[in-house]
Amino acid sequence: MKEKDIRNTVNSTHRRKRGLRLLLYIFVLLFLFVVAGGIWFWITLNKPVGKISETEYVYIRPETSFDELKKSINDKIILRHPRIFSLLAKRLELPLYMKTGRYAIDPDMTVMQLINTLRSGRQAPLKITINNIRTQEQLVSRLSEKLMFDSVQLATLLADPRYCDSLGFTTETVRTLFIPDTYEFFWDVTPRQLISTMKKYYSRFWSAGRLEKAQSIGLTPLEIITIASIVEEESAKQDEHARIAGLYVNRLKKGMKLQADPTVKYALGDFTLTRILHEHLQTPSPYNTYYNVGLPPAPIRLPQKSTIDKVLDYERHEYLFMCAKEDFSGYHNFAATFAQHRVNAVKYQQELNRRKIK
């Protein structure tokens, strides 16, 4: 073979080798790129989905779209990788499986955990405290502010005579189902589900032992709750509650008017009154115990469990009258006779006048 042909063959072999090396380099680079991308993606999937230091909550309504949900999530937690969230959410068909509810996003939650939580409808329960409620309107407002349903939906249900009758209540007394306490509900609970749950709690509270005590007094659970509501409005001093309850039980047994000032305020719808005048006592209302004999048709507030128990275990005594103490301590002077009551009342009225309280 000629020298020239030998050189060409050698050069051709070198070129092929260089080409193979180049292809190998490219393949290695692509492989490393894919591996690096895979590692980055794996790290991204296992890192917290957002930039938060404490648990945040997002809410999904029936009309919430996926874009609205994504914006809500981003506003709350600042998504680290919004595009990856969108890509994975759509790949897993989250837009088709979105369920109403309140969902917790913990600081260490990953993107997959978040998507699976939303897709499965795994809600975070909401704690609601029912207390300091006087009227049905207040109750409806308090609950509708915390839960998904509209206030009109709950108000309409509570005003439905047939529905209330099916529960064993009237439209006036149905609110006694809501015994003050802290309860857990799902945010998207319906009004019917809510009331059904409260009925179970109510039945659980009125155990055989409590029902037996009420029966021994000769009163129904509604009447016990109504007395407790008046007791609670009369005094913020819990150590007086059993004594005040005993006073009202005594008056009921004697057929006397209860003459409880808080019922006058309730009848007038004015809870700011600091002094009950003679003109107020003439208010024609079934809730005015100066105007009517016996108990009001329903409680004038939702009393605490402890107050209900104080009525069931009321203090046995002979007191029939009570009047706020003139030292404005919040406590009361009690009397078994009207004559002694007048003495107590004059002392209190004189102090009102001295302090120029009208």
mmCIF file of C-alpha atoms in Angstrom:
data_model
loop_
_atom_site.group_PDB
_atom_site.id
_atom_site.type_symbol
_atom_site.label_atom_id
_atom_site.label_comp_id
_atom_site.label_asym_id
_atom_site.label_seq_id
_atom_site.Cartn_x
_atom_site.Cartn_y
_atom_site.Cartn_z
ATOM 1 C CA MET A 1 0.000 0.000 0.000
ATOM 2 C CA LYS A 2 1.259 3.418 -0.865
ATOM 3 C CA GLU A 3 2.392 5.769 1.853
ATOM 4 C CA LYS A 4 -0.362 8.273 0.973
ATOM 5 C CA ASP A 5 -3.088 5.671 1.301
ATOM 6 C CA ILE A 6 -1.695 4.583 4.629
ATOM 7 C CA ARG A 7 -1.794 8.173 5.926
ATOM 8 C CA ASN A 8 -5.433 8.576 4.748
ATOM 9 C CA THR A 9 -6.440 5.377 6.482
ATOM 10 C CA VAL A 10 -4.806 6.459 9.728
ATOM 11 C CA ASN A 11 -6.440 9.895 9.522
ATOM 12 C CA SER A 12 -9.829 8.327 8.858
ATOM 13 C CA THR A 13 -9.428 6.060 11.890
ATOM 14 C CA HIS A 14 -8.494 9.052 14.071
ATOM 15 C CA ARG A 15 -11.516 10.997 12.856
ATOM 16 C CA ARG A 16 -13.847 8.097 13.675
ATOM 17 C CA LYS A 17 -12.335 7.803 17.129
ATOM 18 C CA ARG A 18 -12.714 11.542 17.713
ATOM 19 C CA GLY A 19 -16.313 11.313 16.542
ATOM 20 C CA LEU A 20 -17.022 8.429 18.889
ATOM 21 C CA ARG A 21 -15.387 10.259 21.765
ATOM 22 C CA LEU A 22 -17.508 13.327 21.001
ATOM 23 C CA LEU A 23 -20.669 11.224 20.932
ATOM 24 C CA LEU A 24 -19.620 9.612 24.194
ATOM 25 C CA TYR A 25 -19.029 13.020 25.765
ATOM 26 C CA ILE A 26 -22.440 14.226 24.576
ATOM 27 C CA PHE A 27 -24.115 11.059 25.878
ATOM 28 C CA VAL A 28 -22.392 11.425 29.258
ATOM 29 C CA LEU A 29 -23.402 15.087 29.442
ATOM 30 C CA LEU A 30 -26.991 14.241 28.563
ATOM 31 C CA PHE A 31 -26.982 11.440 31.113
ATOM 32 C CA LEU A 32 -25.610 13.740 33.798
ATOM 33 C CA PHE A 33 -28.153 16.387 32.831
ATOM 34 C CA VAL A 34 -31.001 13.876 33.123
ATOM 35 C CA VAL A 35 -29.664 12.565 36.436
ATOM 36 C CA ALA A 36 -29.215 16.101 37.760
ATOM 37 C CA GLY A 37 -32.704 16.998 36.589
ATOM 38 C CA GLY A 38 -34.102 13.895 38.218
ATOM 39 C CA ILE A 39 -32.310 14.638 41.466
ATOM 40 C CA TRP A 40 -33.548 18.251 41.365
ATOM 41 C CA PHE A 41 -37.105 17.092 40.665
ATOM 42 C CA TRP A 42 -36.921 14.513 43.469
ATOM 43 C CA ILE A 43 -35.598 17.149 45.866
ATOM 44 C CA THR A 44 -38.339 19.564 44.734
ATOM 45 C CA LEU A 45 -41.029 16.936 45.355
ATOM 46 C CA ASN A 46 -39.746 16.323 48.868
ATOM 47 C CA LYS A 47 -39.185 19.942 49.882
ATOM 48 C CA PRO A 48 -41.948 21.965 51.568
ATOM 49 C CA VAL A 49 -44.383 23.162 48.928
ATOM 50 C CA GLY A 50 -44.569 26.685 50.376
ATOM 51 C CA LYS A 51 -42.653 29.262 52.331
ATOM 52 C CA ILE A 52 -44.492 29.310 55.650
ATOM 53 C CA SER A 53 -43.549 28.813 59.287
ATOM 54 C CA GLU A 54 -47.004 27.933 60.621
ATOM 55 C CA THR A 55 -50.086 26.095 59.379
ATOM 56 C CA GLU A 56 -52.258 27.964 56.888
ATOM 57 C CA TYR A 57 -55.749 27.094 55.650
ATOM 58 C CA VAL A 58 -57.389 27.243 52.245
ATOM 59 C CA TYR A 59 -61.116 27.005 51.558
ATOM 60 C CA ILE A 60 -62.858 25.442 48.580
ATOM 61 C CA ARG A 61 -66.437 26.450 47.812
ATOM 62 C CA PRO A 62 -68.684 24.687 45.269
ATOM 63 C CA GLU A 63 -67.971 27.434 42.714
ATOM 64 C CA THR A 64 -64.190 27.587 43.291
ATOM 65 C CA SER A 65 -62.189 26.974 40.099
ATOM 66 C CA PHE A 66 -58.739 25.386 39.969
ATOM 67 C CA ASP A 67 -57.146 28.734 39.046
ATOM 68 C CA GLU A 68 -58.860 30.392 42.017
ATOM 69 C CA LEU A 69 -57.667 27.590 44.284
ATOM 70 C CA LYS A 70 -54.103 27.903 43.012
ATOM 71 C CA LYS A 71 -54.172 31.677 43.592
ATOM 72 C CA SER A 72 -55.568 31.190 47.093
ATOM 73 C CA ILE A 73 -52.840 28.662 47.917
ATOM 74 C CA ASN A 74 -50.121 30.917 46.516
ATOM 75 C CA ASP A 75 -51.452 33.908 48.442
ATOM 76 C CA LYS A 76 -51.355 31.899 51.671
ATOM 77 C CA ILE A 77 -48.073 29.983 51.387
ATOM 78 C CA ILE A 78 -46.132 31.407 48.385
ATOM 79 C CA LEU A 79 -45.622 28.290 46.263
ATOM 80 C CA ARG A 80 -41.934 27.501 45.703
ATOM 81 C CA HIS A 81 -42.634 26.089 42.241
ATOM 82 C CA PRO A 82 -46.076 27.171 40.943
ATOM 83 C CA ARG A 83 -45.577 25.525 37.538
ATOM 84 C CA ILE A 84 -44.706 22.159 39.043
ATOM 85 C CA PHE A 85 -47.756 22.391 41.316
ATOM 86 C CA SER A 86 -49.985 23.121 38.297
ATOM 87 C CA LEU A 87 -48.369 20.379 36.189
ATOM 88 C CA LEU A 88 -48.716 17.686 38.855
ATOM 89 C CA ALA A 89 -52.188 18.822 39.946
ATOM 90 C CA LYS A 90 -53.507 18.586 36.394
ATOM 91 C CA ARG A 91 -51.670 15.313 35.776
ATOM 92 C CA LEU A 92 -53.415 13.870 38.842
ATOM 93 C CA GLU A 93 -56.749 15.407 37.735
ATOM 94 C CA LEU A 94 -57.129 17.588 40.825
ATOM 95 C CA PRO A 95 -59.410 20.035 38.949
ATOM 96 C CA LEU A 96 -61.871 17.151 38.463
ATOM 97 C CA TYR A 97 -61.701 15.926 42.061
ATOM 98 C CA MET A 98 -61.762 19.195 44.020
ATOM 99 C CA LYS A 99 -64.048 18.893 47.056
ATOM 100 C CA THR A 100 -65.500 21.652 49.203
ATOM 101 C CA GLY A 101 -63.899 22.160 52.577
ATOM 102 C CA ARG A 102 -61.249 23.726 54.758
ATOM 103 C CA TYR A 103 -57.787 22.296 54.216
ATOM 104 C CA ALA A 104 -54.670 22.650 56.353
ATOM 105 C CA ILE A 105 -51.285 23.289 54.756
ATOM 106 C CA ASP A 106 -48.527 22.494 57.227
ATOM 107 C CA PRO A 107 -45.062 24.106 56.940
ATOM 108 C CA ASP A 108 -43.393 20.777 56.044
ATOM 109 C CA MET A 109 -46.077 19.587 53.591
ATOM 110 C CA THR A 110 -44.753 18.544 50.163
ATOM 111 C CA VAL A 111 -46.418 19.306 46.852
ATOM 112 C CA MET A 112 -47.645 15.706 46.478
ATOM 113 C CA GLN A 113 -49.010 15.655 50.022
ATOM 114 C CA LEU A 114 -50.897 18.880 49.351
ATOM 115 C CA ILE A 115 -52.365 17.620 46.080
ATOM 116 C CA ASN A 116 -53.378 14.295 47.652
ATOM 117 C CA THR A 117 -54.982 16.096 50.604
ATOM 118 C CA LEU A 118 -57.033 18.321 48.305
ATOM 119 C CA ARG A 119 -57.892 15.463 45.955
ATOM 120 C CA SER A 120 -59.066 13.139 48.740
ATOM 121 C CA GLY A 121 -61.135 15.790 50.537
ATOM 122 C CA ARG A 122 -59.204 15.269 53.791
ATOM 123 C CA GLN A 123 -60.464 18.346 55.641
ATOM 124 C CA ALA A 124 -59.171 19.997 58.798
ATOM 125 C CA PRO A 125 -61.997 20.222 61.382
ATOM 126 C CA LEU A 126 -62.923 23.667 62.636
ATOM 127 C CA LYS A 127 -63.376 24.384 66.349
ATOM 128 C CA ILE A 128 -66.336 26.616 67.158
ATOM 129 C CA THR A 129 -67.104 27.922 70.631
ATOM 130 C CA ILE A 130 -70.754 28.641 71.361
ATOM 131 C CA ASN A 131 -71.132 31.064 74.272
ATOM 132 C CA ASN A 132 -72.595 34.430 75.213
ATOM 133 C CA ILE A 133 -75.608 33.909 72.954
ATOM 134 C CA ARG A 134 -78.915 35.553 73.818
ATOM 135 C CA THR A 135 -80.982 35.431 70.640
ATOM 136 C CA GLN A 136 -81.508 33.122 67.707
ATOM 137 C CA GLU A 137 -80.218 35.874 65.420
ATOM 138 C CA GLN A 138 -76.936 35.981 67.344
ATOM 139 C CA LEU A 139 -76.631 32.203 67.133
ATOM 140 C CA VAL A 140 -77.225 32.157 63.369
ATOM 141 C CA SER A 141 -74.771 35.006 62.836
ATOM 142 C CA ARG A 142 -72.034 33.375 64.962
ATOM 143 C CA LEU A 143 -72.288 30.044 63.140
ATOM 144 C CA SER A 144 -72.625 31.393 59.600
ATOM 145 C CA GLU A 145 -69.564 33.592 60.106
ATOM 146 C CA LYS A 146 -67.488 30.477 60.815
ATOM 147 C CA LEU A 147 -69.017 27.941 58.433
ATOM 148 C CA MET A 148 -69.632 27.735 54.688
ATOM 149 C CA PHE A 149 -73.420 27.916 54.651
ATOM 150 C CA ASP A 150 -75.319 31.171 54.323
ATOM 151 C CA SER A 151 -77.042 32.625 57.392
ATOM 152 C CA VAL A 152 -80.379 32.571 55.552
ATOM 153 C CA GLN A 153 -80.165 28.793 55.151
ATOM 154 C CA LEU A 154 -79.793 28.180 58.882
ATOM 155 C CA ALA A 155 -82.294 30.877 59.864
ATOM 156 C CA THR A 156 -84.887 29.419 57.491
ATOM 157 C CA LEU A 157 -84.431 25.932 58.908
ATOM 158 C CA LEU A 158 -84.695 27.101 62.527
ATOM 159 C CA ALA A 159 -87.861 29.025 61.620
ATOM 160 C CA ASP A 160 -89.527 25.973 60.066
ATOM 161 C CA PRO A 161 -92.233 24.745 62.520
ATOM 162 C CA ARG A 162 -92.460 21.259 60.987
ATOM 163 C CA TYR A 163 -88.719 20.714 61.078
ATOM 164 C CA CYS A 164 -88.440 21.949 64.677
ATOM 165 C CA ASP A 165 -91.397 19.787 65.696
ATOM 166 C CA SER A 166 -89.662 16.734 64.214
ATOM 167 C CA LEU A 167 -86.829 17.403 66.670
ATOM 168 C CA GLY A 168 -89.199 17.844 69.618
ATOM 169 C CA PHE A 169 -88.920 21.637 69.795
ATOM 170 C CA THR A 170 -90.667 24.798 68.651
ATOM 171 C CA THR A 171 -89.122 27.551 66.561
ATOM 172 C CA GLU A 172 -88.556 29.453 69.828
ATOM 173 C CA THR A 173 -87.032 26.614 71.831
ATOM 174 C CA VAL A 174 -84.939 24.878 69.146
ATOM 175 C CA ARG A 175 -81.922 27.026 70.009
ATOM 176 C CA THR A 176 -81.629 25.188 73.330
ATOM 177 C CA LEU A 177 -80.057 22.368 71.318
ATOM 178 C CA PHE A 178 -76.924 24.509 71.181
ATOM 179 C CA ILE A 179 -75.563 23.987 74.680
ATOM 180 C CA PRO A 180 -72.502 26.245 75.111
ATOM 181 C CA ASP A 181 -69.232 24.435 74.597
ATOM 182 C CA THR A 182 -66.460 24.100 72.004
ATOM 183 C CA TYR A 183 -67.412 21.800 69.150
ATOM 184 C CA GLU A 184 -65.638 20.473 66.060
ATOM 185 C CA PHE A 185 -67.287 20.686 62.652
ATOM 186 C CA PHE A 186 -66.184 20.431 59.072
ATOM 187 C CA TRP A 187 -66.371 23.864 57.458
ATOM 188 C CA ASP A 188 -68.729 22.664 54.702
ATOM 189 C CA VAL A 189 -71.240 21.080 57.094
ATOM 190 C CA THR A 190 -74.845 21.772 56.037
ATOM 191 C CA PRO A 191 -77.388 23.354 58.416
ATOM 192 C CA ARG A 192 -79.251 20.044 58.700
ATOM 193 C CA GLN A 193 -76.045 18.140 59.463
ATOM 194 C CA LEU A 194 -75.105 20.768 62.041
ATOM 195 C CA ILE A 195 -78.440 20.581 63.843
ATOM 196 C CA SER A 196 -78.439 16.785 63.709
ATOM 197 C CA THR A 197 -75.003 16.768 65.372
ATOM 198 C CA MET A 198 -76.136 19.256 68.022
ATOM 199 C CA LYS A 199 -79.180 17.079 68.754
ATOM 200 C CA LYS A 200 -76.807 14.186 69.523
ATOM 201 C CA TYR A 201 -74.717 16.364 71.850
ATOM 202 C CA TYR A 202 -77.920 17.628 73.527
ATOM 203 C CA SER A 203 -79.169 14.070 74.112
ATOM 204 C CA ARG A 204 -75.766 13.060 75.448
ATOM 205 C CA PHE A 205 -75.769 16.014 77.883
ATOM 206 C CA TRP A 206 -79.232 15.146 79.164
ATOM 207 C CA SER A 207 -78.125 11.858 80.678
ATOM 208 C CA ALA A 208 -80.393 9.650 82.746
ATOM 209 C CA GLY A 209 -78.926 11.214 85.883
ATOM 210 C CA ARG A 210 -79.726 14.781 84.834
ATOM 211 C CA LEU A 211 -83.201 13.839 83.601
ATOM 212 C CA GLU A 212 -83.895 12.160 86.939
ATOM 213 C CA LYS A 213 -82.866 15.304 88.832
ATOM 214 C CA ALA A 214 -85.097 17.489 86.644
ATOM 215 C CA GLN A 215 -88.014 15.120 87.163
ATOM 216 C CA SER A 216 -87.524 15.168 90.922
ATOM 217 C CA ILE A 217 -87.804 18.984 90.838
ATOM 218 C CA GLY A 218 -90.916 18.687 88.682
ATOM 219 C CA LEU A 219 -89.437 20.506 85.705
ATOM 220 C CA THR A 220 -88.599 19.625 82.111
ATOM 221 C CA PRO A 221 -85.125 20.052 80.573
ATOM 222 C CA LEU A 222 -86.424 23.150 78.751
ATOM 223 C CA GLU A 223 -87.643 24.659 82.026
ATOM 224 C CA ILE A 224 -84.337 23.874 83.741
ATOM 225 C CA ILE A 225 -82.418 25.551 80.905
ATOM 226 C CA THR A 226 -84.770 28.549 81.047
ATOM 227 C CA ILE A 227 -84.187 29.011 84.782
ATOM 228 C CA ALA A 228 -80.436 28.632 84.215
ATOM 229 C CA SER A 229 -80.565 31.357 81.569
ATOM 230 C CA ILE A 230 -82.191 33.770 84.007
ATOM 231 C CA VAL A 231 -79.760 32.823 86.785
ATOM 232 C CA GLU A 232 -76.799 33.472 84.496
ATOM 233 C CA GLU A 233 -78.150 36.876 83.470
ATOM 234 C CA GLU A 234 -78.863 37.785 87.084
ATOM 235 C CA SER A 235 -75.324 37.186 88.334
ATOM 236 C CA ALA A 236 -71.835 36.707 86.988
ATOM 237 C CA LYS A 237 -70.877 35.203 90.344
ATOM 238 C CA GLN A 238 -70.960 31.446 89.883
ATOM 239 C CA ASP A 239 -70.918 30.820 93.623
ATOM 240 C CA GLU A 240 -74.354 32.497 93.798
ATOM 241 C CA HIS A 241 -75.976 30.500 91.007
ATOM 242 C CA ALA A 242 -77.267 27.592 93.092
ATOM 243 C CA ARG A 243 -78.786 30.023 95.624
ATOM 244 C CA ILE A 244 -80.488 32.123 92.929
ATOM 245 C CA ALA A 245 -81.792 28.949 91.290
ATOM 246 C CA GLY A 246 -83.285 27.903 94.637
ATOM 247 C CA LEU A 247 -85.009 31.276 94.929
ATOM 248 C CA TYR A 248 -86.727 30.894 91.546
ATOM 249 C CA VAL A 249 -87.741 27.294 92.275
ATOM 250 C CA ASN A 250 -89.311 28.533 95.526
ATOM 251 C CA ARG A 251 -91.292 31.222 93.699
ATOM 252 C CA LEU A 252 -92.462 28.785 91.037
ATOM 253 C CA LYS A 253 -93.675 26.341 93.682
ATOM 254 C CA LYS A 254 -95.640 29.125 95.389
ATOM 255 C CA GLY A 255 -97.156 30.341 92.101
ATOM 256 C CA MET A 256 -95.449 33.725 92.441
ATOM 257 C CA LYS A 257 -94.273 35.820 89.522
ATOM 258 C CA LEU A 258 -90.524 35.420 89.095
ATOM 259 C CA GLN A 259 -90.060 39.194 88.686
ATOM 260 C CA ALA A 260 -86.601 38.755 87.192
ATOM 261 C CA ASP A 261 -85.135 41.974 85.792
ATOM 262 C CA PRO A 262 -83.183 40.234 82.985
ATOM 263 C CA THR A 263 -86.454 38.999 81.480
ATOM 264 C CA VAL A 264 -87.602 42.609 81.183
ATOM 265 C CA LYS A 265 -84.437 43.528 79.286
ATOM 266 C CA TYR A 266 -85.007 40.557 76.991
ATOM 267 C CA ALA A 267 -88.641 41.522 76.426
ATOM 268 C CA LEU A 268 -87.561 45.061 75.510
ATOM 269 C CA GLY A 269 -84.638 43.836 73.418
ATOM 270 C CA ASP A 270 -82.408 46.283 75.276
ATOM 271 C CA PHE A 271 -79.552 44.590 77.142
ATOM 272 C CA THR A 272 -77.856 47.873 77.987
ATOM 273 C CA LEU A 273 -80.398 48.946 80.613
ATOM 274 C CA THR A 274 -78.717 49.622 83.943
ATOM 275 C CA ARG A 275 -81.884 50.487 85.836
ATOM 276 C CA ILE A 276 -85.302 48.872 85.440
ATOM 277 C CA LEU A 277 -88.086 51.434 85.832
ATOM 278 C CA HIS A 278 -91.794 50.933 86.577
ATOM 279 C CA GLU A 279 -92.688 51.675 82.950
ATOM 280 C CA HIS A 280 -90.443 48.831 81.825
ATOM 281 C CA LEU A 281 -92.272 46.357 84.063
ATOM 282 C CA GLN A 282 -95.502 46.862 82.118
ATOM 283 C CA THR A 283 -94.055 45.587 78.835
ATOM 284 C CA PRO A 284 -96.588 43.069 77.436
ATOM 285 C CA SER A 285 -94.348 40.174 76.440
ATOM 286 C CA PRO A 286 -94.417 36.457 77.247
ATOM 287 C CA TYR A 287 -90.794 36.909 78.343
ATOM 288 C CA ASN A 288 -91.600 39.587 80.940
ATOM 289 C CA THR A 289 -91.819 37.766 84.279
ATOM 290 C CA TYR A 290 -93.190 40.894 85.971
ATOM 291 C CA TYR A 291 -96.114 40.750 83.544
ATOM 292 C CA ASN A 292 -96.704 36.974 83.540
ATOM 293 C CA VAL A 293 -96.745 34.149 86.066
ATOM 294 C CA GLY A 294 -94.349 31.284 85.435
ATOM 295 C CA LEU A 295 -91.365 30.878 83.158
ATOM 296 C CA PRO A 296 -90.811 32.542 79.792
ATOM 297 C CA PRO A 297 -91.537 30.314 76.777
ATOM 298 C CA ALA A 298 -87.811 29.874 76.072
ATOM 299 C CA PRO A 299 -84.436 30.772 77.588
ATOM 300 C CA ILE A 300 -83.270 34.387 77.529
ATOM 301 C CA ARG A 301 -79.731 33.192 76.763
ATOM 302 C CA LEU A 302 -77.944 29.901 76.180
ATOM 303 C CA PRO A 303 -76.642 29.034 79.679
ATOM 304 C CA GLN A 304 -73.393 27.215 80.413
ATOM 305 C CA LYS A 305 -73.440 23.542 81.360
ATOM 306 C CA SER A 306 -72.208 24.449 84.844
ATOM 307 C CA THR A 307 -75.174 26.788 85.378
ATOM 308 C CA ILE A 308 -77.641 24.123 84.260
ATOM 309 C CA ASP A 309 -76.068 21.762 86.789
ATOM 310 C CA LYS A 310 -76.350 24.432 89.495
ATOM 311 C CA VAL A 311 -80.107 24.575 88.826
ATOM 312 C CA LEU A 312 -80.390 20.793 88.970
ATOM 313 C CA ASP A 313 -78.548 20.897 92.312
ATOM 314 C CA TYR A 314 -80.130 24.129 93.512
ATOM 315 C CA GLU A 315 -79.620 25.320 97.074
ATOM 316 C CA ARG A 316 -82.500 24.517 99.413
ATOM 317 C CA HIS A 317 -83.537 27.592 101.446
ATOM 318 C CA GLU A 318 -86.510 29.886 102.154
ATOM 319 C CA TYR A 319 -85.446 32.910 100.091
ATOM 320 C CA LEU A 320 -88.031 34.508 97.808
ATOM 321 C CA PHE A 321 -86.421 37.885 97.100
ATOM 322 C CA MET A 322 -83.045 39.183 95.964
ATOM 323 C CA CYS A 323 -81.525 42.556 95.303
ATOM 324 C CA ALA A 324 -78.091 43.635 94.103
ATOM 325 C CA LYS A 325 -75.780 44.597 96.946
ATOM 326 C CA GLU A 326 -75.247 48.290 97.421
ATOM 327 C CA ASP A 327 -71.465 47.862 97.308
ATOM 328 C CA PHE A 328 -71.720 46.998 93.574
ATOM 329 C CA SER A 329 -69.630 43.879 94.153
ATOM 330 C CA GLY A 330 -71.851 41.907 91.797
ATOM 331 C CA TYR A 331 -73.259 39.885 94.668
ATOM 332 C CA HIS A 332 -76.840 39.993 96.001
ATOM 333 C CA ASN A 333 -78.707 40.364 99.283
ATOM 334 C CA PHE A 334 -81.315 37.628 99.746
ATOM 335 C CA ALA A 335 -84.480 37.790 101.816
ATOM 336 C CA ALA A 336 -87.257 35.425 102.860
ATOM 337 C CA THR A 337 -89.744 38.248 103.530
ATOM 338 C CA PHE A 338 -90.856 41.252 101.508
ATOM 339 C CA ALA A 339 -90.164 43.539 104.451
ATOM 340 C CA GLN A 340 -86.488 42.575 104.519
ATOM 341 C CA HIS A 341 -86.357 42.800 100.746
ATOM 342 C CA ARG A 342 -87.624 46.400 100.885
ATOM 343 C CA VAL A 343 -84.790 47.280 103.265
ATOM 344 C CA ASN A 344 -82.261 45.778 100.873
ATOM 345 C CA ALA A 345 -83.859 47.436 97.845
ATOM 346 C CA VAL A 346 -83.867 50.901 99.460
ATOM 347 C CA LYS A 347 -80.147 50.633 100.236
ATOM 348 C CA TYR A 348 -79.416 49.717 96.626
ATOM 349 C CA GLN A 349 -81.641 52.457 95.174
ATOM 350 C CA GLN A 350 -80.037 55.058 97.434
ATOM 351 C CA GLU A 351 -76.622 54.036 96.169
ATOM 352 C CA LEU A 352 -77.864 54.241 92.555
ATOM 353 C CA ASN A 353 -79.052 57.782 93.228
ATOM 354 C CA ARG A 354 -75.816 58.711 94.966
ATOM 355 C CA ARG A 355 -73.844 57.503 91.946
ATOM 356 C CA LYS A 356 -76.319 59.249 89.629
ATOM 357 C CA ILE A 357 -77.078 56.038 87.733
ATOM 358 C CA LYS A 358 -80.299 56.324 85.788
#
